[in-house]
Each structure stands twice: as structure tokens, then as C-alpha cells.
Short mmCIF file of C-alpha atoms and ligand atoms in Angstrom, two decimals:
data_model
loop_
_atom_site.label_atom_id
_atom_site.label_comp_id
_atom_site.label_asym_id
_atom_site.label_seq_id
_atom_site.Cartn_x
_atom_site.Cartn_y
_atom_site.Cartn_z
CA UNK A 1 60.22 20.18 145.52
CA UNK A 2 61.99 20.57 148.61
CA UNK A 3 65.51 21.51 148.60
CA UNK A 4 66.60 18.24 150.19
CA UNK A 5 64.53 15.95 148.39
CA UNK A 6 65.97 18.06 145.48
CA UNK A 7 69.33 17.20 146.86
CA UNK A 8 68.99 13.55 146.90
CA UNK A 9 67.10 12.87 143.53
CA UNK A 10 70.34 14.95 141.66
CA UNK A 11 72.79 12.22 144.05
CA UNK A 12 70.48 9.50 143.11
CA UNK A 13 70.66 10.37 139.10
CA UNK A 14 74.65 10.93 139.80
CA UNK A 15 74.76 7.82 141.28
CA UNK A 16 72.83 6.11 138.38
CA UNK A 17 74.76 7.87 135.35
CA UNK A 18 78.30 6.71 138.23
CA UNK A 19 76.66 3.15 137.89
CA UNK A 20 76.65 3.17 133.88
CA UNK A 21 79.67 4.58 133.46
CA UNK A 22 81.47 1.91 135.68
CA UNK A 23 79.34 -0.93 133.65
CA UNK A 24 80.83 0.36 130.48
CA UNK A 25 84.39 0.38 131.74
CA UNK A 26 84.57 3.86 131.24
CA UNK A 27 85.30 6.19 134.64
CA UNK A 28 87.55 4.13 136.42
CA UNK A 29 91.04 5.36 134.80
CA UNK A 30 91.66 8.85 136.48
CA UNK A 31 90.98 7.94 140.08
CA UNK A 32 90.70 4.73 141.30
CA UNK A 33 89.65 6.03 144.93
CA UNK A 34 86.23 6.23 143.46
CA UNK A 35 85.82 9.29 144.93
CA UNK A 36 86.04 7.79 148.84
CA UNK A 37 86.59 9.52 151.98
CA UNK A 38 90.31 8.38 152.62
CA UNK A 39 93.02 6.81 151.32
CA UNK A 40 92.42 6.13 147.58
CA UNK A 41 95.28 5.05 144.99
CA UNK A 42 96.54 7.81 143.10
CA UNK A 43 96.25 7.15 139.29
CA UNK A 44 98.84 9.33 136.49
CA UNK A 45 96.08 12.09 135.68
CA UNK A 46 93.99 14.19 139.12
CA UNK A 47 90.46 15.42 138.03
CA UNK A 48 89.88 18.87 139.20
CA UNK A 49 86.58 20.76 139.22
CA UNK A 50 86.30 24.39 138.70
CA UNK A 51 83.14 25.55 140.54
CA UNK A 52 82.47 29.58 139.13
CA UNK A 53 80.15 31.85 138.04
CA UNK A 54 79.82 31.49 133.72
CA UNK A 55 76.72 33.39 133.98
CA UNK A 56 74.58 35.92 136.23
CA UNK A 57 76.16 38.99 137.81
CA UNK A 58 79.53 37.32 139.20
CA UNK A 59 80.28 35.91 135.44
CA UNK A 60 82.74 38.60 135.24
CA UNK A 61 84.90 37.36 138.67
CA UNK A 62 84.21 33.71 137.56
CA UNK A 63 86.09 34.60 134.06
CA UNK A 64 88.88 36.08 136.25
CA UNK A 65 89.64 33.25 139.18
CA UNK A 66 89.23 31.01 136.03
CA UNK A 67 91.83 33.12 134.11
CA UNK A 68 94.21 33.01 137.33
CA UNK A 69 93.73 29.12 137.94
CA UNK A 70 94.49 28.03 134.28
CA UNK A 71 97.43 30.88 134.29
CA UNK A 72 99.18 28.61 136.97
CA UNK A 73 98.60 25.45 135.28
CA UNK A 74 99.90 26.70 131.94
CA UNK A 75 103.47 28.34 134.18
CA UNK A 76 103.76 24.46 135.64
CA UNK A 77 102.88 22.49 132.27
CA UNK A 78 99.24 21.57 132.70
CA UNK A 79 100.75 19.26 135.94
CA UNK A 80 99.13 19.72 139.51
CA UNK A 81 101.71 17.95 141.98
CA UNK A 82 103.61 16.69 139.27
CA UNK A 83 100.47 14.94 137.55
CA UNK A 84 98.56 16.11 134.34
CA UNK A 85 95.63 17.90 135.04
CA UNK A 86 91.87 17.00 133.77
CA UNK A 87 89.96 20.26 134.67
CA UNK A 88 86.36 20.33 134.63
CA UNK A 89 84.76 23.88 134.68
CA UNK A 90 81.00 24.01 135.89
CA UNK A 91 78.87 27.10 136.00
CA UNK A 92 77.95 28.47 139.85
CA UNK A 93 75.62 31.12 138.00
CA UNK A 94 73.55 33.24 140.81
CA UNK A 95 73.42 31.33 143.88
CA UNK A 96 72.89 27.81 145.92
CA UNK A 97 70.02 27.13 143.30
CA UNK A 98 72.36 26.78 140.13
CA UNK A 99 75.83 26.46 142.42
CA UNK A 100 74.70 23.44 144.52
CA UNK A 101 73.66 20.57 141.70
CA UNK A 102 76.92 21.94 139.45
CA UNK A 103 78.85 21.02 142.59
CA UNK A 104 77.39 17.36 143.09
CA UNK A 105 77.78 16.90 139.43
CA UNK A 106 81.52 17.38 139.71
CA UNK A 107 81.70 15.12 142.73
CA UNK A 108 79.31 12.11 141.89
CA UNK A 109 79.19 12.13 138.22
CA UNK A 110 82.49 13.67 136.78
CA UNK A 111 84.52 12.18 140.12
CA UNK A 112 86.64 15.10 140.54
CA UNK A 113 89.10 14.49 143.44
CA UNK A 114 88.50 18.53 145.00
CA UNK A 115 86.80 21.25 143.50
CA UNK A 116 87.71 24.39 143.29
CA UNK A 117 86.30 27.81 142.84
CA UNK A 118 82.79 29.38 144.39
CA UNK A 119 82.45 32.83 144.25
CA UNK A 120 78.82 33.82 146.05
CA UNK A 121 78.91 33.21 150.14
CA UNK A 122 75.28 32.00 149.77
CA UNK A 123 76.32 29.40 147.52
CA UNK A 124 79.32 28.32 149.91
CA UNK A 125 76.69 28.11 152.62
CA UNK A 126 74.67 25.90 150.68
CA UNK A 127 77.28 23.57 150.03
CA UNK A 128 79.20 22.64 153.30
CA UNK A 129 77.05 19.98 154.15
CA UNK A 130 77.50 18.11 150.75
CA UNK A 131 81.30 18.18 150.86
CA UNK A 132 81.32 17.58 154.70
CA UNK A 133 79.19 14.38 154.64
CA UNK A 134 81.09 13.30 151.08
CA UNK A 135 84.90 14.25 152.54
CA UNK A 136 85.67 15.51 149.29
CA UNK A 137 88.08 18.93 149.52
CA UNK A 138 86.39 22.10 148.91
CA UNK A 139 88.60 24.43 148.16
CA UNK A 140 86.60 27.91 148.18
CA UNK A 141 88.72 30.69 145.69
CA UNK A 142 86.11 33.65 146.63
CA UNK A 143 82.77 33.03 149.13
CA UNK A 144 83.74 35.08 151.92
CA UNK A 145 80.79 33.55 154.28
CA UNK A 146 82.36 33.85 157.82
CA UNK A 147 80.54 30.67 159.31
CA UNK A 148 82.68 28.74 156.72
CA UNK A 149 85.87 29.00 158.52
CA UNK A 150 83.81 29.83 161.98
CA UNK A 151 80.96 28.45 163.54
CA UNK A 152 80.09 25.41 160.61
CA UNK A 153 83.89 24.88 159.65
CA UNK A 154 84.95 21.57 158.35
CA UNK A 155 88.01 19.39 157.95
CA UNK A 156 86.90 19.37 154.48
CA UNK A 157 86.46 22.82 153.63
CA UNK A 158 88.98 25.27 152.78
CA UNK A 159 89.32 29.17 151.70
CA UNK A 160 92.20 30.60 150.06
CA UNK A 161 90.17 34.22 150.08
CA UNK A 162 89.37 35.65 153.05
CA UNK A 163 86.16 36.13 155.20
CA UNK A 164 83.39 38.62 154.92
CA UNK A 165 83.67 40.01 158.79
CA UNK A 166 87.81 40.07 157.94
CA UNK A 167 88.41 42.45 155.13
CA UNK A 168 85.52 44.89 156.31
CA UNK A 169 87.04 45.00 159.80
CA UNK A 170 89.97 45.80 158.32
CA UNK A 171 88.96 49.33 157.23
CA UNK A 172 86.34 50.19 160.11
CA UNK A 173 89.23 52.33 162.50
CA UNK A 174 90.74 53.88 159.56
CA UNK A 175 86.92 55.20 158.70
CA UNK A 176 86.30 56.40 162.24
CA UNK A 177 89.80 58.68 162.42
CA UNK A 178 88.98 59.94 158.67
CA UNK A 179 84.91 60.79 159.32
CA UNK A 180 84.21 63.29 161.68
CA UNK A 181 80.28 62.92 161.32
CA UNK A 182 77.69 59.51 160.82
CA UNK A 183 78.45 57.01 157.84
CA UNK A 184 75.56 55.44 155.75
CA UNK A 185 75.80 51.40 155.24
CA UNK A 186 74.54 50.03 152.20
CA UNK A 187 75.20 46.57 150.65
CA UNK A 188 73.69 43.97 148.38
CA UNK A 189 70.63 42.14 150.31
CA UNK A 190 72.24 38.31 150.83
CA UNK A 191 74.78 36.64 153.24
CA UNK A 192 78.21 38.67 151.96
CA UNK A 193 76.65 41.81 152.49
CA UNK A 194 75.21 41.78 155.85
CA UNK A 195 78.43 40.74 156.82
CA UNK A 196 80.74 42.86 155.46
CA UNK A 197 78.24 45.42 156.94
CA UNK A 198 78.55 43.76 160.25
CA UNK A 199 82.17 43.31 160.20
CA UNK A 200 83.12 46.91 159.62
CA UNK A 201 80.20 48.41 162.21
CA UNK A 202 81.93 46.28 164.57
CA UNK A 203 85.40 47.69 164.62
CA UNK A 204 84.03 51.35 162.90
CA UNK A 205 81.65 51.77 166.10
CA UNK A 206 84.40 50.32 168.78
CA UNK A 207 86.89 53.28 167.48
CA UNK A 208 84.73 55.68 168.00
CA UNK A 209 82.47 56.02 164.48
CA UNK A 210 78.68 56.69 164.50
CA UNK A 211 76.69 55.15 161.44
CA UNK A 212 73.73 57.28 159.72
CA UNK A 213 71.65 55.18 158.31
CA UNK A 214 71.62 51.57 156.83
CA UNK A 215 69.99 49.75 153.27
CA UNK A 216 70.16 46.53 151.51
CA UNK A 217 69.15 46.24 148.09
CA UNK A 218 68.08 43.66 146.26
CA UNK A 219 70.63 41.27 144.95
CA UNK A 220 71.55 41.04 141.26
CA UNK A 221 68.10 42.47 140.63
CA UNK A 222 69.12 46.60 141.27
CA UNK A 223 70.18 48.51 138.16
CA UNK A 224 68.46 51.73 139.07
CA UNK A 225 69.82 52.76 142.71
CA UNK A 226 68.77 56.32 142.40
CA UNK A 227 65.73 55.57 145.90
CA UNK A 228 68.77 54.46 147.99
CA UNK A 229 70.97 57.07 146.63
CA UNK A 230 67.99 59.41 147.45
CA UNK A 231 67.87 57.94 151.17
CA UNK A 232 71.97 58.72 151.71
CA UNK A 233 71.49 61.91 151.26
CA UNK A 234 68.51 62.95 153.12
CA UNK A 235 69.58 60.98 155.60
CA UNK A 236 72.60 63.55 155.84
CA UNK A 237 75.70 61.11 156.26
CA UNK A 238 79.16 62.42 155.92
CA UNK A 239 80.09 59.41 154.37
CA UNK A 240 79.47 56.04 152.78
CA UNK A 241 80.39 52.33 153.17
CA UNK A 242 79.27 49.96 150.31
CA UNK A 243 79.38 46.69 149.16
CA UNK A 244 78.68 45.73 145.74
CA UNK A 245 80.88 43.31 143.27
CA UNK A 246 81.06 43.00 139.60
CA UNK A 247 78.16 44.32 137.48
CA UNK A 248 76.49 45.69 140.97
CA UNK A 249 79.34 47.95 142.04
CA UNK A 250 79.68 49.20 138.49
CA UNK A 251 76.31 50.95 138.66
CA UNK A 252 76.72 51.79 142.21
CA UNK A 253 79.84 53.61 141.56
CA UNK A 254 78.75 55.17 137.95
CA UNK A 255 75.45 56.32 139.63
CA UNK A 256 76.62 57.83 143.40
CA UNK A 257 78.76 60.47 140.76
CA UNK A 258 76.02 60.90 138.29
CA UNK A 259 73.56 61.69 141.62
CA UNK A 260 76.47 64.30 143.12
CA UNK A 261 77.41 62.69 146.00
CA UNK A 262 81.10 61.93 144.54
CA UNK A 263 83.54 64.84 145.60
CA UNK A 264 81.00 65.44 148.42
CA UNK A 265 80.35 62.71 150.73
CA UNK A 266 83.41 60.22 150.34
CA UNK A 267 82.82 56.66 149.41
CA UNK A 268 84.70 53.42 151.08
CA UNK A 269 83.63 49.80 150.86
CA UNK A 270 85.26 46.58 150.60
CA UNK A 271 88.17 46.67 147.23
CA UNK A 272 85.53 44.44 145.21
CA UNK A 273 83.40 47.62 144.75
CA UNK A 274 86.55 48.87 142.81
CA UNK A 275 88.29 45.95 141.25
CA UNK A 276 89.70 45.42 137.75
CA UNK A 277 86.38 45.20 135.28
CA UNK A 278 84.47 47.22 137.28
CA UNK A 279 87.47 49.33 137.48
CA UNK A 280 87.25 49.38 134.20
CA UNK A 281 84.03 50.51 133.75
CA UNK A 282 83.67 52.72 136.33
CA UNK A 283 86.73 54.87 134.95
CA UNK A 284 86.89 58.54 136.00
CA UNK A 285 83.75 58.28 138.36
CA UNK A 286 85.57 55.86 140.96
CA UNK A 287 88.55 58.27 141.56
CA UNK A 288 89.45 58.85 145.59
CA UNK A 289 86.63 55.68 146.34
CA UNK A 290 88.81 53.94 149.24
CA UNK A 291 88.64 50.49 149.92
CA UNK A 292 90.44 47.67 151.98
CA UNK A 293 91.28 44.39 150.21
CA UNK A 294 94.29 41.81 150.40
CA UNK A 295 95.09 42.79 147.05
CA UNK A 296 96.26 45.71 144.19
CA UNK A 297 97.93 45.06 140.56
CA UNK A 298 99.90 48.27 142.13
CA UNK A 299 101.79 46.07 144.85
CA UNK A 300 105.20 46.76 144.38
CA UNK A 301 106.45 43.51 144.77
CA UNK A 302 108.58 41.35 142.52
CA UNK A 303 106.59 38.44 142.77
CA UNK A 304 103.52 40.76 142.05
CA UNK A 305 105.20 42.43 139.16
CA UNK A 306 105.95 39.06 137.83
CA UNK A 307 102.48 38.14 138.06
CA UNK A 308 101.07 40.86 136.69
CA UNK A 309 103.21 40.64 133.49
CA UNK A 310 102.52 36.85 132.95
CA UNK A 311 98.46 37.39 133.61
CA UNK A 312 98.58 40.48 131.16
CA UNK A 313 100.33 38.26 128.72
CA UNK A 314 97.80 35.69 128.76
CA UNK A 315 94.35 37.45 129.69
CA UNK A 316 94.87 40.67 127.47
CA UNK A 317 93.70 42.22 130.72
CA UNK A 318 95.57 43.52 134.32
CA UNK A 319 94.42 40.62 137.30
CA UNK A 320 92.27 40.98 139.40
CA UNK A 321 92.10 39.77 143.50
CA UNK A 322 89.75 36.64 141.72
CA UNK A 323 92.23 35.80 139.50
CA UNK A 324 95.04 36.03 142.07
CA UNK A 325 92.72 33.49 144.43
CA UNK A 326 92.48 31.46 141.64
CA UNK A 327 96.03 31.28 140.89
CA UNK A 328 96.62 30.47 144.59
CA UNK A 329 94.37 27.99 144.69
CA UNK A 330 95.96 26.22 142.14
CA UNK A 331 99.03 27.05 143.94
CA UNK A 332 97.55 25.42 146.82
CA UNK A 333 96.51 22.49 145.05
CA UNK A 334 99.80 21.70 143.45
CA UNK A 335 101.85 21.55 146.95
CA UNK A 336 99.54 19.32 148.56
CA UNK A 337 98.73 16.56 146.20
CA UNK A 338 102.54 16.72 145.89
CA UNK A 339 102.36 15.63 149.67
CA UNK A 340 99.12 13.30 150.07
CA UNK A 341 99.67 9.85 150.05
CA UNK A 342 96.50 9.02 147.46
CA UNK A 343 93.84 10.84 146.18
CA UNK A 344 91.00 10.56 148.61
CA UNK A 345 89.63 13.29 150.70
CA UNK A 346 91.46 12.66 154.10
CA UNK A 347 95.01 12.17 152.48
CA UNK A 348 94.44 15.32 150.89
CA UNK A 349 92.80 17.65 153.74
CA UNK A 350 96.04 16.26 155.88
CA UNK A 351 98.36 17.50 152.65
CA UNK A 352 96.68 20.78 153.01
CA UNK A 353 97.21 21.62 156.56
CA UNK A 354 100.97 20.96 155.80
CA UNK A 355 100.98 24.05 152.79
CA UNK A 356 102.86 26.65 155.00
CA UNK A 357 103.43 29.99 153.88
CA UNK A 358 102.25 30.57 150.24
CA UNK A 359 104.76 33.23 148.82
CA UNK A 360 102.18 35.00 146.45
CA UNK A 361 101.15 38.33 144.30
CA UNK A 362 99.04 39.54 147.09
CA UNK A 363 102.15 39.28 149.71
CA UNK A 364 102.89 35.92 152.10
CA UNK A 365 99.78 33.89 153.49
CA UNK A 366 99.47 30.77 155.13
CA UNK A 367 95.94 28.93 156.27
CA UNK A 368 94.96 29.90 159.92
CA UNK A 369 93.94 26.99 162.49
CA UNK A 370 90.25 27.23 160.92
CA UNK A 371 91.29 26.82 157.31
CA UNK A 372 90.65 30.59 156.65
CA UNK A 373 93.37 32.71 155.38
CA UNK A 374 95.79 34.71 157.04
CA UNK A 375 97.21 37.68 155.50
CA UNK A 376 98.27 41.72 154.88
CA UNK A 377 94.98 43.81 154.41
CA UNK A 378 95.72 46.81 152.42
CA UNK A 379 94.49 50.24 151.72
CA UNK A 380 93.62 51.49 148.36
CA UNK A 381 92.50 54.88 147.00
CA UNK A 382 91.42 55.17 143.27
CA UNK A 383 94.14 57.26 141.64
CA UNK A 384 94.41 57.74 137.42
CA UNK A 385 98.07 56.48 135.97
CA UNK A 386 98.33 57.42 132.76
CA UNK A 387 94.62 57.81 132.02
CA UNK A 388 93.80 54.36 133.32
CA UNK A 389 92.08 54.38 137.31
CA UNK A 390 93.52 51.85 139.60
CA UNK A 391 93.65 50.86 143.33
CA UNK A 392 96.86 52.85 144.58
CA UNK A 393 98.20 51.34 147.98
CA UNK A 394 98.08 53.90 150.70
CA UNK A 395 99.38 51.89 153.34
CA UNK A 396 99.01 48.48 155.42
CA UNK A 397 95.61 48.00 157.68
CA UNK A 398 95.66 46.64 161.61
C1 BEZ B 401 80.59 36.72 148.42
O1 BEZ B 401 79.43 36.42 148.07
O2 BEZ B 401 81.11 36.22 149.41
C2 BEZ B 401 81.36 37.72 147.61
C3 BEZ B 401 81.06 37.90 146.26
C4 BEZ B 401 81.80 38.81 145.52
C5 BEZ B 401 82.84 39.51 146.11
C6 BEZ B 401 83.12 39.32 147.45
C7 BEZ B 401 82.38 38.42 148.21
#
């Protein structure tokens, strides 16, 4: 089956299972705006889905931007804009595939009044469409795909992350003055890696950098990278930019040491090749990696030390950047259907654009003119404190 024939037999069941629901009284007593495109009385409790990986290689960021969302609901009493919350948590698993129907779900059978969450920029891609044609608020926690906020951005469509081409261009000039010879690309084979390899080639090669060599491998499929580890070093590269995120980047990382090329030919990438469980895992073998991300637990800010406390409390765990996105989504959230004047999509999507600055653990941000966020890229190095590895801040990036 097609995927849009696909798409309209799940809105067709939704619509069906909507039907039954509304013949049994039943489904009318969180939102009266029925899940229409604007206006839409408010009712006492706001139905939020929570789109994220529970499964599949991203399960482990999924458990974190969940961790982070429900953190901030717990700090503000289970209320969103001063209303009690009804969060519904659907799995994104691997892709579009799995992430798409869960999506529809939330909007046409559970009636959620914006979801929340998305993780995998294939996935966000696949998606657009549905909440663009339904004006329902999309409010993406993670997907980094740049036409999202660029060429295919909507009114309805958010991102409280950042984009792909963004936090890869962040680190391409301070590569080129570090690297004297050619740097090897290599990413996972889908939409987020190409372009984080594109973004940082861009501004890498403008300053001056020359790139060795370039792979992708297949997504969530590689364990063994060993052939492209092979392919780095014959291909004589000085250095190494990668991409790779939850279990991907913790084989990546454990390997490039256990192959010799850590110590020998340095290793940056984007920070979600070193963050928390990967981190974790990766321990002693991820030491001087450097990345660029908009957040470290080792921020030195109050509001970051704050956070950090509160999210250990709760998770057993240090945050992550997903569980920081998470918590700002919520943050998001709260402030503008404190603002909206009802619960359908156009009274919200005018409540967002009037958020401002959000005053948060990764440092201020505020929405740019295309939804996207705008914010303080940082770089990390992988240092040990106290025996555990973490992403030391070595400084701001242009
Ligand atoms: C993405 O697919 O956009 C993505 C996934 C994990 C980390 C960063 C980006």
C-alpha cells in the first residue's frame, strides 16, 4: 500500500473510532474545539501528546526529552497554562513508518490539542504535511531537519531544538584553524546526517579546511563499523567529523579507540555523538572527542545548576540536551496556552509567536522569524571529573 493511501485509511479508521466515541458521549469533555483549525473553547483539562522514540535506536533520547517534559510538569503541579494536564505518550520508534500513524492517532483519535516531541528528522519530514493541512501545533523537541524551519516551514510547525545545517556550522571554522591537513566526513545514511555533513563542509571549506574523504552508513542497522573505520585511515585524514546519536555513536566512539585512531587522528562531530547515555557508555574512550551543541550539564549557570539538581533528583541520572528540549518545550507550552484565547490550532500558533525569550538550562533562546530556534552554540571537549567523562565547555562558537 501506498504511503498516502496508507495515510488516509489510518484518518479514515481515526475518524470512525472519533465518530463512536462522540456517539457514546465519551470524548467531548477535554476539548470542545474538536480538534479545529481556530478558535475552539477552552475546557478545564488541555490534552497533550508526547510524540518519542519508546523503541529502536533513539529509545534512549525519547526516555530523556520524556524525562525533561514530565520534570517541568511535576515543578508546575501537573498544570500547563494554569490547566491540568492529560498527557498522552506515543511511540515514534525508527522513522516516518512507525512516527507518522502514532502522530495521527494523537490528533484524530486521542484529540490532543499539540503534540509534542519527535526526535528523527526523517520522521519530522514525514509529518509536516499532516499537521499543516490539520492546523494542529507541532511542536518538534529534537528533528533537526533544516527544511522544517526553511524551505517547507509552516505556521503550524515549531522547533524548540535547533536545525541540522545550524549546530554543524557552528563548529566548521573552529575545525579549519585546529586541522592543518584533510578531515574525513562520516555520518548515519538518512536526512540528519547528510545535513549535519553539509552544514559543517559549508562553513569548514569557506575558512579554509580541505575534507579527505566522505561515508554514510547505514542507519540503525551498523554495529560493526570496523570497513569505514578501515576507509579513514587509508584514506589518510588528519581528522574526523561524525555524526551518530544514541546507541550509534556509542559504537562509533567505543570502536574508533579500539581500531587506534583515538589519540591519533582527533575526533569532532555534532555534541549528540557524546551526550549523557552514550556518555555513559562510551566512558574513558570518548576523552578529548570535541563537539558543538547548544548544551552541557557543565554550564555554569544558576539556572543550569538548578536544573541539573532537580533532573538528577528525579531521573537518577545527569540531563541530557533531549531532556533539556523537552523541558523547554513544556516550558513553551505552558506560556502560550496561558496566552491563546481557546484551544484550537490558530489561537495557539498566534500564543506561540508571542513566547519571547525563554530563560533556560542551555542559556536564553527565543524562536527566530521561521519558528526555528535561536541560541548560544557551545564548544565541548570530553574531560574526566572525578572518574565520570563529561562535555567540558571550552568556549562560545560564531
Ligand atoms: C535527527 O534525526 O534530526 C537527530 C536525531 C538525533 C540527534 C540529533 C538529530
Amino acid at each position: 500500500m501506498g504511503a498516502v493511501s496508507l495515510v488516509s485509511l489510518t484518518r479514515t479508521l481515526a475518524g470512525l473510532a472519533l465518530g463512536a466515541l462522540a456517539l457514546s458521549g465519551c470524548g467531548s469533555s477535554l476539548d470542545e474545539s474538536g480538534g479545529s483549525g481556530s478558535g475552539g473553547a477552552r475546557s478545564e483539562k488541555v490534552r497533550i501528546g508526547l510524540l518519542v522514540p519508546l523503541s529502536g535506536v533513539y529509545a534512549p533520547i525519547g526516555e530523556d526529552m520524556k524525562a525533561g517534559f514530565e520534570l517541568y510538569l511535576d515543578q508546575h503541579d501537573g498544570k500547563l497554562g494554569g490547566r491540568e494536564v492529560d498527557l498522552v505518550t506515543a511511540d515514534e520508534g525508527e522513522g516516518p513508518q512507525t512516527g507518522v500513524p502514532a502522530a495521527q492517532k494523537l490528533v484524530d483519535q486521542n484529540q490532543v490539542t499539540a503534540v509534542a516531541g519527535v526526535v528523527n528528522s526523517a520522521t519530522a519530514l514525514g509529518l509536516r504535511d499532516f499537521f499543516h493541512e490539520s492546523k494542529k501545533p507541532l511542536l518538534i523537541a529534537n528533528a533537526g531537519a533544516d527544511d522544517i524551519t526553511g524551505a517547507r516551514k509552516s505556521a503550524y510547525v515549531w522547533r524548540t531544538s535547533f536545525s541540522n545545517g545550524d549546530v554543524s556550522a557552528a563548529l566548521g571554522p573552529a575545525v579549519a584553524k585546529e586541522v592543518k591537513g584533510g578531515v574525513y566526513l562520516v555520518a548515519a545514511d538518512y536526512a540528519a546526517g547528510k545535513e549535519m555533513v553539509a552544514g559543517f563542509r559549508k562553513t569548514f571549506e569557506a575558512a579554509g579546511g580541505k575534507v579527505a574523504g566522505e561515508k554514510y552508513t547505514p542507519f540503525g542497522k551498523t554495529q560493526d563499523f570496523q570497513p569505514y573505520l578501515s576507509a579513514i585511515r587509508e584514506s589518510g585524514a588528519d581528522a574526523v567529523f561524525a555524526f551518530y546519536a544514541g546507541a550509534e555513536a556509542v559504537n562509533f566512539v567505543k570502536q574508533y579507540k579500539q581500531f587506534g585512531l583515538a589519540g591519533k587522528t582527533p575526533l569532532y562531530g555534532t555534541g549528540f555523538l557524546t551526550e549523557g547515555g552514550a556518555l555513559a557508555a562510551q566512558g574513558a574512550a570518548a576523552v578529548g572527542v570535541k563537539t558543538s551543541l547548544h548544551y552541557s550539564t557543565e554550564l555554569d549557570t544558576p539556572v543550569n545548576k538548578e536544573f541539573v539538581a532537580a533532573y538528577e533528583k528525579a531521573a537518577k541520572k545527569p540531563p541530557t540536551v533531549y531532556a533539556v528540549q523537552g523541558y523547554d518545550t513544556a516550558a513553551v507550552l505552558d506560556k502560550a496556552l496561558a496566552g491563546a484565547g481557546g484551544d484550537g490550532g490558530d489561537a495557539l500558533v498566534e500564543a506561540l509567536g508571542k513566547v519571547g525569550s525563554v530563560d533556560s538550562p542551555r542559556g536564553p533562546w527565543k524562536f527566530d522569524a521561521d519558528h526555528n530556534a535561536e541560541q548560544t552554540y557551545y564548544l565541548r571537549e570530553v574531560e574526566t571529573s572525578g572518574g565520570t567523562a563529561v562535555n567540558a565547555v571550552v568556549g562560545e562558537l560564531e
